[in-house]
XYZ file of N, CA, C and O in Angstrom:
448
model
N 64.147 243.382 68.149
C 63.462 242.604 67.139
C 62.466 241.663 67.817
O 62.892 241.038 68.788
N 61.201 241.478 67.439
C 60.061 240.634 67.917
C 60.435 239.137 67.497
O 61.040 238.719 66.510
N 59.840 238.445 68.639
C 59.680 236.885 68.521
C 58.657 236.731 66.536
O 58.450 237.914 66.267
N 58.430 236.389 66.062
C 57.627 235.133 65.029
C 56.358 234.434 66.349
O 56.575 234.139 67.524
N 55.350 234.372 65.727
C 54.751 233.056 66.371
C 53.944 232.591 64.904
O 53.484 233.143 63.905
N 54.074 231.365 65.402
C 53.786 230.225 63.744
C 52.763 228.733 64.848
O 52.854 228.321 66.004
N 51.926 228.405 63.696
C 51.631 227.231 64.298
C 52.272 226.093 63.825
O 53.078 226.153 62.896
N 51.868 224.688 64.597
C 52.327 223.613 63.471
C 51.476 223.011 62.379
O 51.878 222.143 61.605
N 50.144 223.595 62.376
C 49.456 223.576 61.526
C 47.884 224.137 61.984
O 47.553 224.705 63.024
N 46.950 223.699 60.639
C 45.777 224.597 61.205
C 45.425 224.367 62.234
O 45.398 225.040 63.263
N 45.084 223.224 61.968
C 44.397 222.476 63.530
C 44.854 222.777 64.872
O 44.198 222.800 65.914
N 45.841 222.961 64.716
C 46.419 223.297 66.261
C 45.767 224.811 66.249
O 45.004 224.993 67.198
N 45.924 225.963 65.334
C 45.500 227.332 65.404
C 43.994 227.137 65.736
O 43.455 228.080 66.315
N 43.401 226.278 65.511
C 41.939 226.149 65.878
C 41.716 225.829 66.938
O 40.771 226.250 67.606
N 42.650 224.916 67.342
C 42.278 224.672 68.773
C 42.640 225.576 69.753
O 42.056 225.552 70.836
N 43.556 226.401 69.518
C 43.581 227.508 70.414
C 42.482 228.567 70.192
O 41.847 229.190 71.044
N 42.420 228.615 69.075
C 41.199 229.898 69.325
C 40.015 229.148 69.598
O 39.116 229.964 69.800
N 39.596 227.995 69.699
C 38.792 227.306 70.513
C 38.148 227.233 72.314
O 37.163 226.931 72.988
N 39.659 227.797 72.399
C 39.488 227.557 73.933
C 38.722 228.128 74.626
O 37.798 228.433 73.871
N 38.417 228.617 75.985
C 37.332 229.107 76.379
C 37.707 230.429 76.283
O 38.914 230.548 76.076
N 37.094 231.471 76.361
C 37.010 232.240 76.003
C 38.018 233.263 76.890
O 38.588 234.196 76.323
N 38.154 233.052 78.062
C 38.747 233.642 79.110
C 40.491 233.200 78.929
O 41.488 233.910 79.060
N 40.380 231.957 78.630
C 41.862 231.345 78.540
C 42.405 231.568 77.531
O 43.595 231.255 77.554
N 41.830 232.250 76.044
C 42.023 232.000 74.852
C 42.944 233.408 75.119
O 44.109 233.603 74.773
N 41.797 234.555 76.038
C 42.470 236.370 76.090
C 43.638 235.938 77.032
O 44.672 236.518 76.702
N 43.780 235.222 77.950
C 45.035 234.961 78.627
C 46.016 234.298 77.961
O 47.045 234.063 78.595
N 45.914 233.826 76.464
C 47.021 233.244 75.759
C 47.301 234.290 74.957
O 48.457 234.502 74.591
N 46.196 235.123 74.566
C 46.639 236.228 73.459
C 47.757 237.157 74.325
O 48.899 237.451 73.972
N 46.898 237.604 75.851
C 48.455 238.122 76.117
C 49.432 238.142 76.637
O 50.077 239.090 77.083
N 49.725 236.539 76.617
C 50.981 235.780 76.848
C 51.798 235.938 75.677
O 53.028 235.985 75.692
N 50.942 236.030 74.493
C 51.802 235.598 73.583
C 52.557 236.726 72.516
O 53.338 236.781 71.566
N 51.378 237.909 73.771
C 51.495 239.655 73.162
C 52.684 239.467 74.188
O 53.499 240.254 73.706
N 53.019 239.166 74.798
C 54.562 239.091 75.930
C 55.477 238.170 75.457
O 56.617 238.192 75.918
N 55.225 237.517 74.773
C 56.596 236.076 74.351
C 56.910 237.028 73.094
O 58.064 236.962 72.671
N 55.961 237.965 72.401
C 56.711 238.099 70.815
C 57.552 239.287 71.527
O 58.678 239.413 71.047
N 57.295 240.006 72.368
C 58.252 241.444 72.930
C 59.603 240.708 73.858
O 60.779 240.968 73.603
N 59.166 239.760 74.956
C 59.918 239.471 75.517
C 60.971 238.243 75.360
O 62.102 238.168 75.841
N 60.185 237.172 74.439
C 60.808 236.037 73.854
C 59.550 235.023 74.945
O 58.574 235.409 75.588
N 60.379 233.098 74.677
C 59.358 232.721 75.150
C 59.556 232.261 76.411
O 58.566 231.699 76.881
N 60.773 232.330 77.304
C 60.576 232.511 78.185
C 60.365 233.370 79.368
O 61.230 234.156 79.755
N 58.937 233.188 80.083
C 58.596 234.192 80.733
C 58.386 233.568 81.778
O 57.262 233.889 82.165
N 58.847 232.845 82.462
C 59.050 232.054 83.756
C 57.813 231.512 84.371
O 56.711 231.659 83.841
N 58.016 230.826 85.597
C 56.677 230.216 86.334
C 56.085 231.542 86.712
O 56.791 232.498 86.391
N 54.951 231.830 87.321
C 53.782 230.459 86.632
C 53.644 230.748 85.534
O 52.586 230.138 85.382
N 53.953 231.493 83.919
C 53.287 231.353 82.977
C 53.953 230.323 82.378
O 52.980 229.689 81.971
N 54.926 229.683 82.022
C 55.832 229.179 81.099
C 56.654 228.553 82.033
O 57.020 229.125 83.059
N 57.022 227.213 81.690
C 57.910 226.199 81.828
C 58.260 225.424 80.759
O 57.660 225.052 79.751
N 59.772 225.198 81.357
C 60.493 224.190 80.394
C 60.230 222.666 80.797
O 60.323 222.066 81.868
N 59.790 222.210 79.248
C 59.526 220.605 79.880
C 60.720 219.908 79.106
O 60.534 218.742 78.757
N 61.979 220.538 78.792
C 63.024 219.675 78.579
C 63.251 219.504 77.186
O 62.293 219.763 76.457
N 64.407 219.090 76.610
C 64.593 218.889 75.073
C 64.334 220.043 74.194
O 64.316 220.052 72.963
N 64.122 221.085 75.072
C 63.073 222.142 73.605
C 62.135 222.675 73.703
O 61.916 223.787 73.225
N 61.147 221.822 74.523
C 59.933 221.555 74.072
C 59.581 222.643 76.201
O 59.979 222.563 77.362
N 58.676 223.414 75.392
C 57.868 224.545 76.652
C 56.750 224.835 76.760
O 56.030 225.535 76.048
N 56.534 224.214 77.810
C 54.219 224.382 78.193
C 54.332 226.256 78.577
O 55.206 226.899 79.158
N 52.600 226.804 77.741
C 52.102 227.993 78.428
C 51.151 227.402 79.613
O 50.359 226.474 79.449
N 51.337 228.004 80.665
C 50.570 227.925 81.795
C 49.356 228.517 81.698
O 49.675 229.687 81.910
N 47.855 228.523 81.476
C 47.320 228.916 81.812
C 46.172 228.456 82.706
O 45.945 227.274 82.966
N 45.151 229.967 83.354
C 44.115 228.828 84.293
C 43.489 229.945 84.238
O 44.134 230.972 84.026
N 42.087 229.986 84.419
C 41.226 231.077 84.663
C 39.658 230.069 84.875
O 39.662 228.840 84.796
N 38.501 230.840 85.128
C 37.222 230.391 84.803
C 36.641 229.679 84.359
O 35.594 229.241 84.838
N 37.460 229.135 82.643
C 37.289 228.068 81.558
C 38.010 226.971 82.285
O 38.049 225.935 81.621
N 38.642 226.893 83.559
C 39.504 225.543 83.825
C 41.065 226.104 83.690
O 41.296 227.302 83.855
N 42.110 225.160 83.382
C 43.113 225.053 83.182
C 43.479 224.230 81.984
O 43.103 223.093 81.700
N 44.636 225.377 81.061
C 44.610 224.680 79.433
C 46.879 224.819 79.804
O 47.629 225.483 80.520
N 46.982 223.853 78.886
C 48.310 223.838 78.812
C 48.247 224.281 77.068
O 47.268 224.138 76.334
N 49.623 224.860 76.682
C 50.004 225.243 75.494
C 51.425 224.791 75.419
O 52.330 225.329 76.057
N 51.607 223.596 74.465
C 52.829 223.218 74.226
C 53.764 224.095 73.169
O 53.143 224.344 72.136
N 54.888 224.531 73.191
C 55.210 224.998 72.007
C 57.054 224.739 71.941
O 57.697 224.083 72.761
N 57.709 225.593 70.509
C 59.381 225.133 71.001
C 59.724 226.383 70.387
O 58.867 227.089 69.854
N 60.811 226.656 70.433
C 61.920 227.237 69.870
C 62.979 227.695 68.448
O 63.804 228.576 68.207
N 62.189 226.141 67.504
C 63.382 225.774 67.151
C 64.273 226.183 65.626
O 65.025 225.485 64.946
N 63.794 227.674 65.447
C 64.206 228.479 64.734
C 64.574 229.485 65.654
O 64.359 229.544 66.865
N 65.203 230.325 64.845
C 65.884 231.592 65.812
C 64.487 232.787 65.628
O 64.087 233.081 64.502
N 63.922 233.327 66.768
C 62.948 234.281 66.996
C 61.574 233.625 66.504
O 60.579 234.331 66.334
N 61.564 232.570 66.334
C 60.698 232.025 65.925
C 59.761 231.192 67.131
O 60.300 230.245 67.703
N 58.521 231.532 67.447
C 58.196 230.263 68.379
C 57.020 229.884 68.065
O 56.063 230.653 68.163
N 56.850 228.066 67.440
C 56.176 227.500 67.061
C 55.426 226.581 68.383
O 55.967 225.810 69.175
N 53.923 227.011 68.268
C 52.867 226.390 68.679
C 52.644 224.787 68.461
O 52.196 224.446 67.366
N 52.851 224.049 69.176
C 52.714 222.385 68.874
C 51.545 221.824 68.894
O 51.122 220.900 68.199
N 50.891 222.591 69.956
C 49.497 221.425 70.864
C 49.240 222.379 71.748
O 49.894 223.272 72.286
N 47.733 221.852 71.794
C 47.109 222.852 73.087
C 45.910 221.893 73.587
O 45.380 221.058 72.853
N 45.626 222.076 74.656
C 44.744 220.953 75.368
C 43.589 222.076 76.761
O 43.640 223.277 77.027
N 42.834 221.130 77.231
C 41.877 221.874 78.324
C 42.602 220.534 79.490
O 42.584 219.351 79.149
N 42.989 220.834 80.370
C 43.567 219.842 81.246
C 42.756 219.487 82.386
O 42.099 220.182 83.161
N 42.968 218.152 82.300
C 41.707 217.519 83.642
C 41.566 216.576 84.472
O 40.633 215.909 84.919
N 42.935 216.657 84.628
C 43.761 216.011 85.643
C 44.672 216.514 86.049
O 45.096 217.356 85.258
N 45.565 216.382 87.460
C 46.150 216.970 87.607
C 47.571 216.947 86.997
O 48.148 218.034 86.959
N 48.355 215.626 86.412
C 49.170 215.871 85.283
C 49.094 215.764 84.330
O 48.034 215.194 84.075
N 49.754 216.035 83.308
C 49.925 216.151 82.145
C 49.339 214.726 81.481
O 49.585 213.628 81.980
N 48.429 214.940 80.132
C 47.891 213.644 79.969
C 49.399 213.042 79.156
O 50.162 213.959 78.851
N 49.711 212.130 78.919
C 50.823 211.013 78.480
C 50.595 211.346 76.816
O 51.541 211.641 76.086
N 49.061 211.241 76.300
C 49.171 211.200 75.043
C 49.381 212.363 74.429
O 49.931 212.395 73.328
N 48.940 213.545 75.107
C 49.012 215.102 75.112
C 50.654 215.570 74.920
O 51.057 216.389 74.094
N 51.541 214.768 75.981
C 52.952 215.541 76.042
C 53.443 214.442 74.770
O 54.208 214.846 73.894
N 53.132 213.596 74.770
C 53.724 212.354 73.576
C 53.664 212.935 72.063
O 54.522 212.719 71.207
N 52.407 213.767 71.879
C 52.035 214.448 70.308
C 52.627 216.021 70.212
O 52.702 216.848 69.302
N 52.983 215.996 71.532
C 53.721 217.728 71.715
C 55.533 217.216 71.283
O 56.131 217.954 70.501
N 56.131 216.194 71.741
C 57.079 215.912 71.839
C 57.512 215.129 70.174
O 58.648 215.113 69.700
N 56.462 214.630 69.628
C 56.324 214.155 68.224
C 56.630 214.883 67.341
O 57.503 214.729 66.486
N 55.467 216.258 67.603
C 55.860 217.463 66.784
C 56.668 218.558 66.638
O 56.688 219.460 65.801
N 57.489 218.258 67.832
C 58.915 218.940 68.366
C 59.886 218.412 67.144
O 60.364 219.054 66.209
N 59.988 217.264 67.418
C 60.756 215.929 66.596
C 60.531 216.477 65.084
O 61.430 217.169 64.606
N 59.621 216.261 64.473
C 58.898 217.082 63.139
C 59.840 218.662 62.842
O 60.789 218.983 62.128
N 59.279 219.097 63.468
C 59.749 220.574 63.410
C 61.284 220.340 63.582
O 61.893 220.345 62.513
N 62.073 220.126 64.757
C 63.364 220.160 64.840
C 63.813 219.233 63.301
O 64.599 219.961 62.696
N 63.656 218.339 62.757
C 63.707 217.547 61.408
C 64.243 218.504 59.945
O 65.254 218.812 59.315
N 62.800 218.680 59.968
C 62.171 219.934 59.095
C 63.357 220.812 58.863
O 63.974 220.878 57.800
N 63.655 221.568 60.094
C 64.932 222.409 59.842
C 66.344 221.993 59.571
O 67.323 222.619 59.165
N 66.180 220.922 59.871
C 67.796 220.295 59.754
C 67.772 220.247 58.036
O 68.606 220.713 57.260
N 66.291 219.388 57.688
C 66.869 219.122 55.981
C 66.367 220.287 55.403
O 65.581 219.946 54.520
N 66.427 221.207 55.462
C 65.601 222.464 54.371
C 67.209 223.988 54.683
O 67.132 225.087 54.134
């Protein structure tokens, strides 16, 4: 049975298909591999940043983009946040609105 992929809303789906153009085909087939394989697909594409909550690795030509996303339905993996990264860690407000909307989503399912 295939993974689900869902966003957390439009905006976030925009901003991924936003991205550069090179990083956007390296998320499509990451994510043509997370719905066959699930979402973890180890370093370097995917890491766990704890609680739930799992960055896509990517880097190509366009730079380096992180893709936050979680878990937190069964086969389900919801897209949180996506960013162009430009520094070398993680920006604070970037993992703070990934970790917000973790919170949201994990919520969500508890009362429904």
């Amino acid at each position: 049975m295939e993974w689900d992929i869902e966003y957390y809303n439009s905006s976030v789906r925009k901003t991924v298909k936003n991205l550069p153009l090179n990083l956007f085909v390296k998320y499509q087939a990451m994510i043509d591999k997370m719905r066959i394989h699930g979402p973890h697909l180890g370093m370097p594409h995917t890491k766990a940043m704890g609680k739930g909550l799992f960055e896509m690795r990517l880097k190509g030509q366009g730079g380096i983009a992180r893709v936050f996303y979680c878990t937190a339905h069964k086969k389900t993996i919801t897209v949180l946040h996506s960013f162009i990264k430009k520094t070398q860690e993680t920006p604070k407000n970037d993992l703070d609105l990934a970790i917000q909307r973790l919170k949201e989503v994990d919520h969500d399912l508890q009362t429904s």
